[in-house]
PDB file of C-alpha atoms in Angstrom:
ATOM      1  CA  UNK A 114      87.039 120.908  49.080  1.00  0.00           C
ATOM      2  CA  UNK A 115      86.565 122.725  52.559  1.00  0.00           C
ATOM      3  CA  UNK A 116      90.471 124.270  51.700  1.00  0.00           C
ATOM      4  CA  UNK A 117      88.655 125.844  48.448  1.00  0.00           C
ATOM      5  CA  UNK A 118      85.732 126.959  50.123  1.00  0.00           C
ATOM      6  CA  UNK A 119      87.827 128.759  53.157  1.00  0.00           C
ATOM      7  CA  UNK A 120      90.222 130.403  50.646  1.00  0.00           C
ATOM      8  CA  UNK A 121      86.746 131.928  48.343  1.00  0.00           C
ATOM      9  CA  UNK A 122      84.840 132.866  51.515  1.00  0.00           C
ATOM     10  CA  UNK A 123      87.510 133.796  54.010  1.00  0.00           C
ATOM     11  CA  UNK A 124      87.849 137.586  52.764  1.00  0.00           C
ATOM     12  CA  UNK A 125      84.332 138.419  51.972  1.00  0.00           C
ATOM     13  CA  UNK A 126      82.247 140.788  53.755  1.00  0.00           C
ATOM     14  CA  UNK A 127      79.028 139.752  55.004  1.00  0.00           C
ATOM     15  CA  UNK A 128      75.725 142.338  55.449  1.00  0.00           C
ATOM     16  CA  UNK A 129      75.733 143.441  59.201  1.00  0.00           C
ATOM     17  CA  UNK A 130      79.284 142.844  59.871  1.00  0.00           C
ATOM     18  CA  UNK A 131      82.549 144.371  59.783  1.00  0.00           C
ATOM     19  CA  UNK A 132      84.862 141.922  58.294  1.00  0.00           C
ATOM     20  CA  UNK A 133      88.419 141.144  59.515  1.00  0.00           C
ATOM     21  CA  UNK A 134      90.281 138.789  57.556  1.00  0.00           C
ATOM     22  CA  UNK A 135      93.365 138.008  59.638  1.00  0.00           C
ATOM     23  CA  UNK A 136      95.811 135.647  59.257  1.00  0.00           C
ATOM     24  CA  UNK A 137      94.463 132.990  61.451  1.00  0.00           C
ATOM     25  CA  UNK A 138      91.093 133.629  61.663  1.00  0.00           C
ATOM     26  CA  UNK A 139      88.119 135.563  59.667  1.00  0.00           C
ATOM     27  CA  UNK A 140      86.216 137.562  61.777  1.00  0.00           C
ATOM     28  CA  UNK A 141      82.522 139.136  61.930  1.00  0.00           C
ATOM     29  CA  UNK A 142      81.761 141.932  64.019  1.00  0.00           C
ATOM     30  CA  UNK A 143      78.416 142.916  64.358  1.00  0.00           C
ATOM     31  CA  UNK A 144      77.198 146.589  63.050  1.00  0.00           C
ATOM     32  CA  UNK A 145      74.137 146.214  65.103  1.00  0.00           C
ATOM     33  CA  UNK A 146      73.539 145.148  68.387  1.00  0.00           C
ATOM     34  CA  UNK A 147      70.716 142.434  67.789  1.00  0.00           C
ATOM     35  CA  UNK A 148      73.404 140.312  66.210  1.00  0.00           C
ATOM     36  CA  UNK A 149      76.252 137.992  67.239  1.00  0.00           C
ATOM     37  CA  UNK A 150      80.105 138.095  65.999  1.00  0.00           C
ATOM     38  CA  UNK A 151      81.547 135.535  64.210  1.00  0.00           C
ATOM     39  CA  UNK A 152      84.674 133.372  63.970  1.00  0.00           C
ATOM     40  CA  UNK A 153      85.777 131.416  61.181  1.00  0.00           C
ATOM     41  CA  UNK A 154      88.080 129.041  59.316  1.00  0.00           C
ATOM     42  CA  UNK A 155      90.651 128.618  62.067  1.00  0.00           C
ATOM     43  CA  UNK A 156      94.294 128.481  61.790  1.00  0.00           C
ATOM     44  CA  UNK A 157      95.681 128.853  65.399  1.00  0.00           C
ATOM     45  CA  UNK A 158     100.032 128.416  64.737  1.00  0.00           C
ATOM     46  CA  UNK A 159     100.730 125.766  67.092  1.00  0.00           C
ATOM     47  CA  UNK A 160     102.948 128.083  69.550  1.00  0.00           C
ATOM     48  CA  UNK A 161     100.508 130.352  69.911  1.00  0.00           C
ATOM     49  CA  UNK A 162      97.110 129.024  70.317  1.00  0.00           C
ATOM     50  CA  UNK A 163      96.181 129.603  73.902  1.00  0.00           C
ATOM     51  CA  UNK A 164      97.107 133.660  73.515  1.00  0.00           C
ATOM     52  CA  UNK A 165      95.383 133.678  70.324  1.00  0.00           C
ATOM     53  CA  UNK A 166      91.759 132.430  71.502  1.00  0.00           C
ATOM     54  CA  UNK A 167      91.931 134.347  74.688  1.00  0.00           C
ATOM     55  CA  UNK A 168      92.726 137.649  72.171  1.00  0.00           C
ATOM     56  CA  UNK A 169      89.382 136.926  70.110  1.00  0.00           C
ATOM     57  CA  UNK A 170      87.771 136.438  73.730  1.00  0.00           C
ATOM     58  CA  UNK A 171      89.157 140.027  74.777  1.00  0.00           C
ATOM     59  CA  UNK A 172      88.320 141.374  71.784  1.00  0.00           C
ATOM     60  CA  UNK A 173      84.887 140.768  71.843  1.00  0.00           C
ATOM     61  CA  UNK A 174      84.184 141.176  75.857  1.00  0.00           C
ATOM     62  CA  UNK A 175      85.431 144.784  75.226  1.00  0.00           C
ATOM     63  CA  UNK A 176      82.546 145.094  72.938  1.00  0.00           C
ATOM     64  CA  UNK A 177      80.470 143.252  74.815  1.00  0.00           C
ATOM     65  CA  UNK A 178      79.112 141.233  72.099  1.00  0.00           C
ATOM     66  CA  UNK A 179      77.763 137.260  71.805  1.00  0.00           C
ATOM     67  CA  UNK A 180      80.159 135.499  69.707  1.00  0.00           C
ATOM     68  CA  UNK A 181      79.619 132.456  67.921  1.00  0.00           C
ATOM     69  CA  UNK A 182      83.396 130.503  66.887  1.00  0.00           C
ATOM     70  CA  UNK A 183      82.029 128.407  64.233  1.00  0.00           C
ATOM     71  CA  UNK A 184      84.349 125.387  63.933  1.00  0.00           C
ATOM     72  CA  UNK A 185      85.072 122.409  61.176  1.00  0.00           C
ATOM     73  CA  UNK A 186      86.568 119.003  61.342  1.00  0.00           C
ATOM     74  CA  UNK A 187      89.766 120.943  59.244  1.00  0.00           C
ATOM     75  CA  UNK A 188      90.293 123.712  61.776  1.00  0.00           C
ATOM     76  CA  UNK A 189      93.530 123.527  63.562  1.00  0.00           C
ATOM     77  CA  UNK A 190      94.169 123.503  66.400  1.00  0.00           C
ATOM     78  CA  UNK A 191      92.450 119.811  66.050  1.00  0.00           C
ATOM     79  CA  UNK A 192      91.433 120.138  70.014  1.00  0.00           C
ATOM     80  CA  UNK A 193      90.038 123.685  69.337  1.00  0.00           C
ATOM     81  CA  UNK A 194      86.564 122.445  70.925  1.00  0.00           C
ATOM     82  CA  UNK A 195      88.115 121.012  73.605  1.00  0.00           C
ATOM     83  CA  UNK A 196      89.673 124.517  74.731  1.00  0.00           C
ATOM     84  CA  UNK A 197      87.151 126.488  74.060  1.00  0.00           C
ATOM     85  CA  UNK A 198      84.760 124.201  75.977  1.00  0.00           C
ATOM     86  CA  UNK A 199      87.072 124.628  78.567  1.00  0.00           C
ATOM     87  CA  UNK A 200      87.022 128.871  78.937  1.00  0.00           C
ATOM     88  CA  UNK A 201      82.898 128.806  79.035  1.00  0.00           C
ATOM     89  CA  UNK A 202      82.274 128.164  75.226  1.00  0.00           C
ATOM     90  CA  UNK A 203      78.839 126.437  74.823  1.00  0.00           C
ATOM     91  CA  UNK A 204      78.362 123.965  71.933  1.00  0.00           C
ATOM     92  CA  UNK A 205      75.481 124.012  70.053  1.00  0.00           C
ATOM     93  CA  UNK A 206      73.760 121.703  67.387  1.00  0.00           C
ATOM     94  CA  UNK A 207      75.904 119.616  65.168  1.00  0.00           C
ATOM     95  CA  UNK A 208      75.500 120.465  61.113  1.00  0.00           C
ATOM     96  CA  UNK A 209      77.083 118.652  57.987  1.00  0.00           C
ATOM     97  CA  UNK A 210      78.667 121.353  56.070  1.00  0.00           C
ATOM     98  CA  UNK A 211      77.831 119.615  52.369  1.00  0.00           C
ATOM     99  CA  UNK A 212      78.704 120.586  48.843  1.00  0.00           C
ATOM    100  CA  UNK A 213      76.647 119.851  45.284  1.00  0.00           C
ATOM    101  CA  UNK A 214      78.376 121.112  42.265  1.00  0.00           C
ATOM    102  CA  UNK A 215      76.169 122.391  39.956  1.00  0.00           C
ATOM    103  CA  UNK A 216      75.571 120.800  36.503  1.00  0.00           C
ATOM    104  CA  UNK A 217      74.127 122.087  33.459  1.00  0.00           C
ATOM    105  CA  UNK A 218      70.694 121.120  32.620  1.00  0.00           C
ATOM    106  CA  UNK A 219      68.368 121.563  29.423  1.00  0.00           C
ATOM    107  CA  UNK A 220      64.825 121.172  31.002  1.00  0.00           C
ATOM    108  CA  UNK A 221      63.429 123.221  33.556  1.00  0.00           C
ATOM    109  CA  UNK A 222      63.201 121.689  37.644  1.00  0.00           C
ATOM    110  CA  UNK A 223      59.999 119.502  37.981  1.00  0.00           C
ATOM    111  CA  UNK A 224      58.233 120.373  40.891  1.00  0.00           C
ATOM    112  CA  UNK A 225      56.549 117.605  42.224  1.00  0.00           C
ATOM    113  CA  UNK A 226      54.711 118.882  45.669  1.00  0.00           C
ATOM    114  CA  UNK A 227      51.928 120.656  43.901  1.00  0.00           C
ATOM    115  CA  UNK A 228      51.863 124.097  46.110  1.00  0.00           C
ATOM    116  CA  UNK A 229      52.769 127.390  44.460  1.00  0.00           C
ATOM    117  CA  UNK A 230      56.380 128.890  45.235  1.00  0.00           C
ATOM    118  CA  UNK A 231      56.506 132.011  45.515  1.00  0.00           C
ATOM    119  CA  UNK A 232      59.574 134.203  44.845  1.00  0.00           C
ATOM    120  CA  UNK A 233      59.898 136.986  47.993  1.00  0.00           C
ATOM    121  CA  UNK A 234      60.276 140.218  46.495  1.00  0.00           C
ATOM    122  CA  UNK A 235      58.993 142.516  49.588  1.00  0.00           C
ATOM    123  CA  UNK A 236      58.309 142.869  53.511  1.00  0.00           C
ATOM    124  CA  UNK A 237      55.156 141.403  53.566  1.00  0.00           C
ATOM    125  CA  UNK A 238      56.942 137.720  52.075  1.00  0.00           C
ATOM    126  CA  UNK A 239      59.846 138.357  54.139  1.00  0.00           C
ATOM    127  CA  UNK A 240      57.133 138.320  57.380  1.00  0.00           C
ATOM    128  CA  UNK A 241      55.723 135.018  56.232  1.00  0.00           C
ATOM    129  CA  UNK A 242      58.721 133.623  55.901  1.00  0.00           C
ATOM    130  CA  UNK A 243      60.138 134.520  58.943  1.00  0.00           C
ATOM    131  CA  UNK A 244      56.937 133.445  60.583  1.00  0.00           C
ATOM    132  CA  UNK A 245      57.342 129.701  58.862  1.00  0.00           C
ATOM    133  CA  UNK A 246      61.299 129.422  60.763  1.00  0.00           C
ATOM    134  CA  UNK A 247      59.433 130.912  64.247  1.00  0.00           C
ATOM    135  CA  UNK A 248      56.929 127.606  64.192  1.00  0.00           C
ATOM    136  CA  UNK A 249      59.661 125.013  63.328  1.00  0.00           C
ATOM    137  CA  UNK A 250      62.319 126.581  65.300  1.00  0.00           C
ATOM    138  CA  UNK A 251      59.439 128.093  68.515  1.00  0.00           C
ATOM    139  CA  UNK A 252      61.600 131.094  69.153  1.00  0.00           C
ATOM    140  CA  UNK A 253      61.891 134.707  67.980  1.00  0.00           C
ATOM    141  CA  UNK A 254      63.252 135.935  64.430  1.00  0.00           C
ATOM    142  CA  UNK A 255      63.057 139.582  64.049  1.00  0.00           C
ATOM    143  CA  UNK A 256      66.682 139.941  63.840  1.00  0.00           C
ATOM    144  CA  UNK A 257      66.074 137.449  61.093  1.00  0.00           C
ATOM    145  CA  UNK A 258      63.287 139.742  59.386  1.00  0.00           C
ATOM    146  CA  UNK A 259      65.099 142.257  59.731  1.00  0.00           C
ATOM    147  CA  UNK A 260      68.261 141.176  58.153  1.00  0.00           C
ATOM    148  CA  UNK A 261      66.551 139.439  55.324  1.00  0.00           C
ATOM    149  CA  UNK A 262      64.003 142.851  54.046  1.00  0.00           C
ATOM    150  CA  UNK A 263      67.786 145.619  54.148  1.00  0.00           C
ATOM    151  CA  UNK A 264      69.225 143.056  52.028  1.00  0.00           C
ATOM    152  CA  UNK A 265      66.467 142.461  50.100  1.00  0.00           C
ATOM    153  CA  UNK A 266      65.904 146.396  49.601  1.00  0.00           C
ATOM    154  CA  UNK A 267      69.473 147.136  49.741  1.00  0.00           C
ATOM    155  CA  UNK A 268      71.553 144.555  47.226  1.00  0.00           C
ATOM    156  CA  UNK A 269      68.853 142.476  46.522  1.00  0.00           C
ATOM    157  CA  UNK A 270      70.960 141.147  43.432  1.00  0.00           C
ATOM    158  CA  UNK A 271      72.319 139.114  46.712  1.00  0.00           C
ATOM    159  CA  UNK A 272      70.093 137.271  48.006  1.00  0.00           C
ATOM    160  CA  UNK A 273      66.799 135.236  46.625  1.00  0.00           C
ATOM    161  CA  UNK A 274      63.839 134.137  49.271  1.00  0.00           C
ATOM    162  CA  UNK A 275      61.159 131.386  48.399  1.00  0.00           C
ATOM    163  CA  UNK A 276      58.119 130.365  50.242  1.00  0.00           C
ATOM    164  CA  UNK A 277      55.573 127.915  49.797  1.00  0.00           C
ATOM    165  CA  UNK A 278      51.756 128.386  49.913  1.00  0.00           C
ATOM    166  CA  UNK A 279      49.292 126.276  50.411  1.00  0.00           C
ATOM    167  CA  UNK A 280      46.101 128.225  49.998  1.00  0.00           C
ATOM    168  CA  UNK A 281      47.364 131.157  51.225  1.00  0.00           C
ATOM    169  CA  UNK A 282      49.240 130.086  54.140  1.00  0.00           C
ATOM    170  CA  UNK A 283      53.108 130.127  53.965  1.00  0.00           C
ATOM    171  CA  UNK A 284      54.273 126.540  54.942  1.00  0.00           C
ATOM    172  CA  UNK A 285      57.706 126.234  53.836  1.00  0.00           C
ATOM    173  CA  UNK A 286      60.726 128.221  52.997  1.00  0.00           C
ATOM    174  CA  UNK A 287      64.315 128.352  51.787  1.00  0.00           C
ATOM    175  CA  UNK A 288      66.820 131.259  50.512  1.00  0.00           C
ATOM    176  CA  UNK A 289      69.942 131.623  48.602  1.00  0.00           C
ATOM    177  CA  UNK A 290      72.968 134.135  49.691  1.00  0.00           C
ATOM    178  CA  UNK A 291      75.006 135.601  46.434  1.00  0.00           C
ATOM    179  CA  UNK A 292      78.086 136.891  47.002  1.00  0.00           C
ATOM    180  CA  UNK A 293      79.749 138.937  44.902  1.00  0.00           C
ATOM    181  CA  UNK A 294      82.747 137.265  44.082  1.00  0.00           C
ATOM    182  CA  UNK A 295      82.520 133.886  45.415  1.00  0.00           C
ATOM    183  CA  UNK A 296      82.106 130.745  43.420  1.00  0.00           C
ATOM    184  CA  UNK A 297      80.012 129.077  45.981  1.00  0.00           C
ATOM    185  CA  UNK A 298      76.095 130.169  46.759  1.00  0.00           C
ATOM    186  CA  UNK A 299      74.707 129.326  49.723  1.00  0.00           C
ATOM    187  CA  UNK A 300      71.764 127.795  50.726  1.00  0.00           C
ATOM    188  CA  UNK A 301      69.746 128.616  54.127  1.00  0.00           C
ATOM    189  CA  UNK A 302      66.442 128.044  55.895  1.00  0.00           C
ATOM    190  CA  UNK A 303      65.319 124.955  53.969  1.00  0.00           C
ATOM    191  CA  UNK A 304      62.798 124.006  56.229  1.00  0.00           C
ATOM    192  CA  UNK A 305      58.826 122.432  56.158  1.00  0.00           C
ATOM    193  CA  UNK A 306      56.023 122.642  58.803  1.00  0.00           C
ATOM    194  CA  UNK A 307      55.804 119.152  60.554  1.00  0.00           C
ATOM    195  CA  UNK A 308      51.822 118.348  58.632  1.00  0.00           C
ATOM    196  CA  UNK A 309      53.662 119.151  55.842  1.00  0.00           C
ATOM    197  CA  UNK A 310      56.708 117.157  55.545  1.00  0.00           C
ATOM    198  CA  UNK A 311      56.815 114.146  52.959  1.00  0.00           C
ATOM    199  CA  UNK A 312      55.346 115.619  50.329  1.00  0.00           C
ATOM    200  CA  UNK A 313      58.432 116.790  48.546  1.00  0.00           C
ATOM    201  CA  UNK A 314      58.357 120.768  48.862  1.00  0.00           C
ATOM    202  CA  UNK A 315      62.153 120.836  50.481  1.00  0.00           C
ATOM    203  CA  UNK A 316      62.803 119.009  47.581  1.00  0.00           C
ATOM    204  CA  UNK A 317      60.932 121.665  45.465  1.00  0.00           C
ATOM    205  CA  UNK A 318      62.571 124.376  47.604  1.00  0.00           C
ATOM    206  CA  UNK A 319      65.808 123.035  46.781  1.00  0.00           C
ATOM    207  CA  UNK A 320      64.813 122.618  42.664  1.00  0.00           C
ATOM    208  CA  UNK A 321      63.825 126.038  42.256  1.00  0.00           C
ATOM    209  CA  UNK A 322      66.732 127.318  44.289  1.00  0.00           C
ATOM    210  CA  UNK A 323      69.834 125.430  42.305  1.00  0.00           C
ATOM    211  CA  UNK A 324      68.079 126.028  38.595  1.00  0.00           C
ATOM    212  CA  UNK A 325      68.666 129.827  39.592  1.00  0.00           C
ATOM    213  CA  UNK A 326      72.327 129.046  41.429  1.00  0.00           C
ATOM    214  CA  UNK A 327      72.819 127.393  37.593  1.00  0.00           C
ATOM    215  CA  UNK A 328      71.517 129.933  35.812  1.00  0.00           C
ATOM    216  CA  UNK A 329      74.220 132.748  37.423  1.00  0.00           C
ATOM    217  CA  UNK A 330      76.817 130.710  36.612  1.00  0.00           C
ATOM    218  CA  UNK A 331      77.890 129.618  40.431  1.00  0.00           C
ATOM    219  CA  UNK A 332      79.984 126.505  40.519  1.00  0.00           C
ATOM    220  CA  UNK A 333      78.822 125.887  43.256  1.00  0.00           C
ATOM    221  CA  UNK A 334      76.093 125.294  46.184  1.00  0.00           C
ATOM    222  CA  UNK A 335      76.827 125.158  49.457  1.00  0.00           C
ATOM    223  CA  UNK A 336      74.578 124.132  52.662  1.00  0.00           C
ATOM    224  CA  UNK A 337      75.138 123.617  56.643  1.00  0.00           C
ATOM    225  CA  UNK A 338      72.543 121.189  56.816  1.00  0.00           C
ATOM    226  CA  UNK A 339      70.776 119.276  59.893  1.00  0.00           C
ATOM    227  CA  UNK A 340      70.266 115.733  61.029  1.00  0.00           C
ATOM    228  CA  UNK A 341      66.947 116.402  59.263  1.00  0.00           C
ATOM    229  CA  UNK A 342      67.860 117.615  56.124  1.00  0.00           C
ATOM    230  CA  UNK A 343      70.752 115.625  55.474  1.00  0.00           C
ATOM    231  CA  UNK A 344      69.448 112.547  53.994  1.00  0.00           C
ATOM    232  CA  UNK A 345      67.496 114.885  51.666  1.00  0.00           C
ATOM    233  CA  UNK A 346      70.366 116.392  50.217  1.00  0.00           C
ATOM    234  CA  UNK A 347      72.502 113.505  49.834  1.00  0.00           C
ATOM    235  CA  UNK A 348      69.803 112.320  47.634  1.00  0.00           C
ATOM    236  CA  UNK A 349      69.576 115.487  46.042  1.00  0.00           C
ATOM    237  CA  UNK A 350      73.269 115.324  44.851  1.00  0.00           C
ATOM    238  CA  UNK A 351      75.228 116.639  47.614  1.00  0.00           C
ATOM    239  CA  UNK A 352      78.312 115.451  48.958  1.00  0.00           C
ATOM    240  CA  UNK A 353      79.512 115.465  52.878  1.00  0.00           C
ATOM    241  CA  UNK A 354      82.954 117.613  53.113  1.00  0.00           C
ATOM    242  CA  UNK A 355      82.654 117.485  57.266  1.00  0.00           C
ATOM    243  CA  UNK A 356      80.990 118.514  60.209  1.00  0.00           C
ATOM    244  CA  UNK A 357      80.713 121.735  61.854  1.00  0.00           C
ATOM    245  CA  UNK A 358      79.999 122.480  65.289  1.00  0.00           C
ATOM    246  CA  UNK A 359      78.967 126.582  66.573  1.00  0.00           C
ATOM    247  CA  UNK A 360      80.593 127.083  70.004  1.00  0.00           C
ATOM    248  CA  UNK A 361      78.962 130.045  71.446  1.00  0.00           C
ATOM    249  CA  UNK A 362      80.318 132.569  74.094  1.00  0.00           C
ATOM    250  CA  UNK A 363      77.635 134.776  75.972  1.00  0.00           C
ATOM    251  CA  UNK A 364      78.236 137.353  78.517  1.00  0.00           C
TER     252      UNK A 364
END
């Protein structure tokens, strides 16, 4: 399943970055400088791994850019964390890379929280939502914000944001990515203020999101989930493919 998923998303350009697809490795390089590079689905040939890390290392202290070297259980070398732990690398929180493959289904999602969900269609939704991930996460988004409303002007046939209201106030959120091409969309910022939690609106969230994954005819849906949310989804339908660790250089 992760094979699958590599292959479909391993040459596809992502909004921000310029895209490298090389042999070994897919990289991201930022367009901007308020954003990190990226390294993905890792192949390092066995005679060549040490020169190979140290290149991406190079190549991005020449730019003087954050990277992040995403890594999962299937990446090879199977000690990759280990070396780059050991040239400064910083690991950050642990995520369960899941898959749910989408069904058909006659009736529409029954939401069961009771608060309105909204679709986002401007900058003034994007702003709440953005404001919902800066309470749960207590740091700074406007990269975040910023990313979200281009994309949402730009190709907004790409992405779909959600919030919840209650009365008015934006209390929980979750978006889709769409990429052309892929079979897999991708689910991000599922996430509830702490009063709010246990009253099913990630659940909701997550309902409203996957009846419109169905209804574009993705195979797939896709989700790095946390410690949190992982229980949720199982129950929700997905299955766990393997973990996934970000090791994070900074300059």
């Amino acid at each position: 399943m992760y094979q699958d998923f590599a292959a479909d998303r391993g040459s596809l350009a992502l909004d921000g970055f310029a895209l490298d697809a090389l042999p070994w490795v897919t990289r991201y390089t930022p367009l901007r400088p308020d954003l990190e590079g990226t390294l993905v689905f890792t192949r390092l040939p066995s005679d060549r791994e040490d020169e190979l890390i140290q290149a991406q290392i190079d190549y991005f202290a020449q730019r003087g850019c954050d990277f992040e070297w995403k890594l999962y259980e299937f990446d090879e070398p199977a000690d990759l964390k280990r070396r780059l732990a050991a040239r400064g690398f910083q690991e950050d929180d642990t995520e369960a890379f899941m898959l749910c493959a989408v069904e058909p289904e006659r009736s529409a999602p029954r939401m069961r929280s009771g608060l309105r969900i909204e679709r986002i269609t401007d900058r003034s939704g994007v702003r709440d939502l953005v404001r919902v991930q800066e309470l749960i996460w207590e740091q700074p988004f406007r990269w975040l914000g910023d990313i979200l409303g281009e994309t949402l002007e730009q190709r907004p046939q790409q992405l779909s944001l959600y919030c919840a209201y209650d009365d008015g106030r934006a209390v929980g959120t979750g978006w889709t990515t769409f990429l052309p091409g892929s079979a897999y969309a991708e689910l991000h910022g599922g996430a509830v203020l702490a009063r709010y939690r246990g009253r099913g609106i990630y659940a909701d969230l997550f309902r409203i999101r996957l009846a419109e994954i169905r209804r574009r005819g993705y195979r797939w849906a896709a989700v790095d989930a946390s410690a949190m949310s992982r229980p949720i989804l199982a129950r929700l339908g997905f299955q766990h493919v393997c973990m996934t660790v970000p090791m994070r250089k900074l300059w």
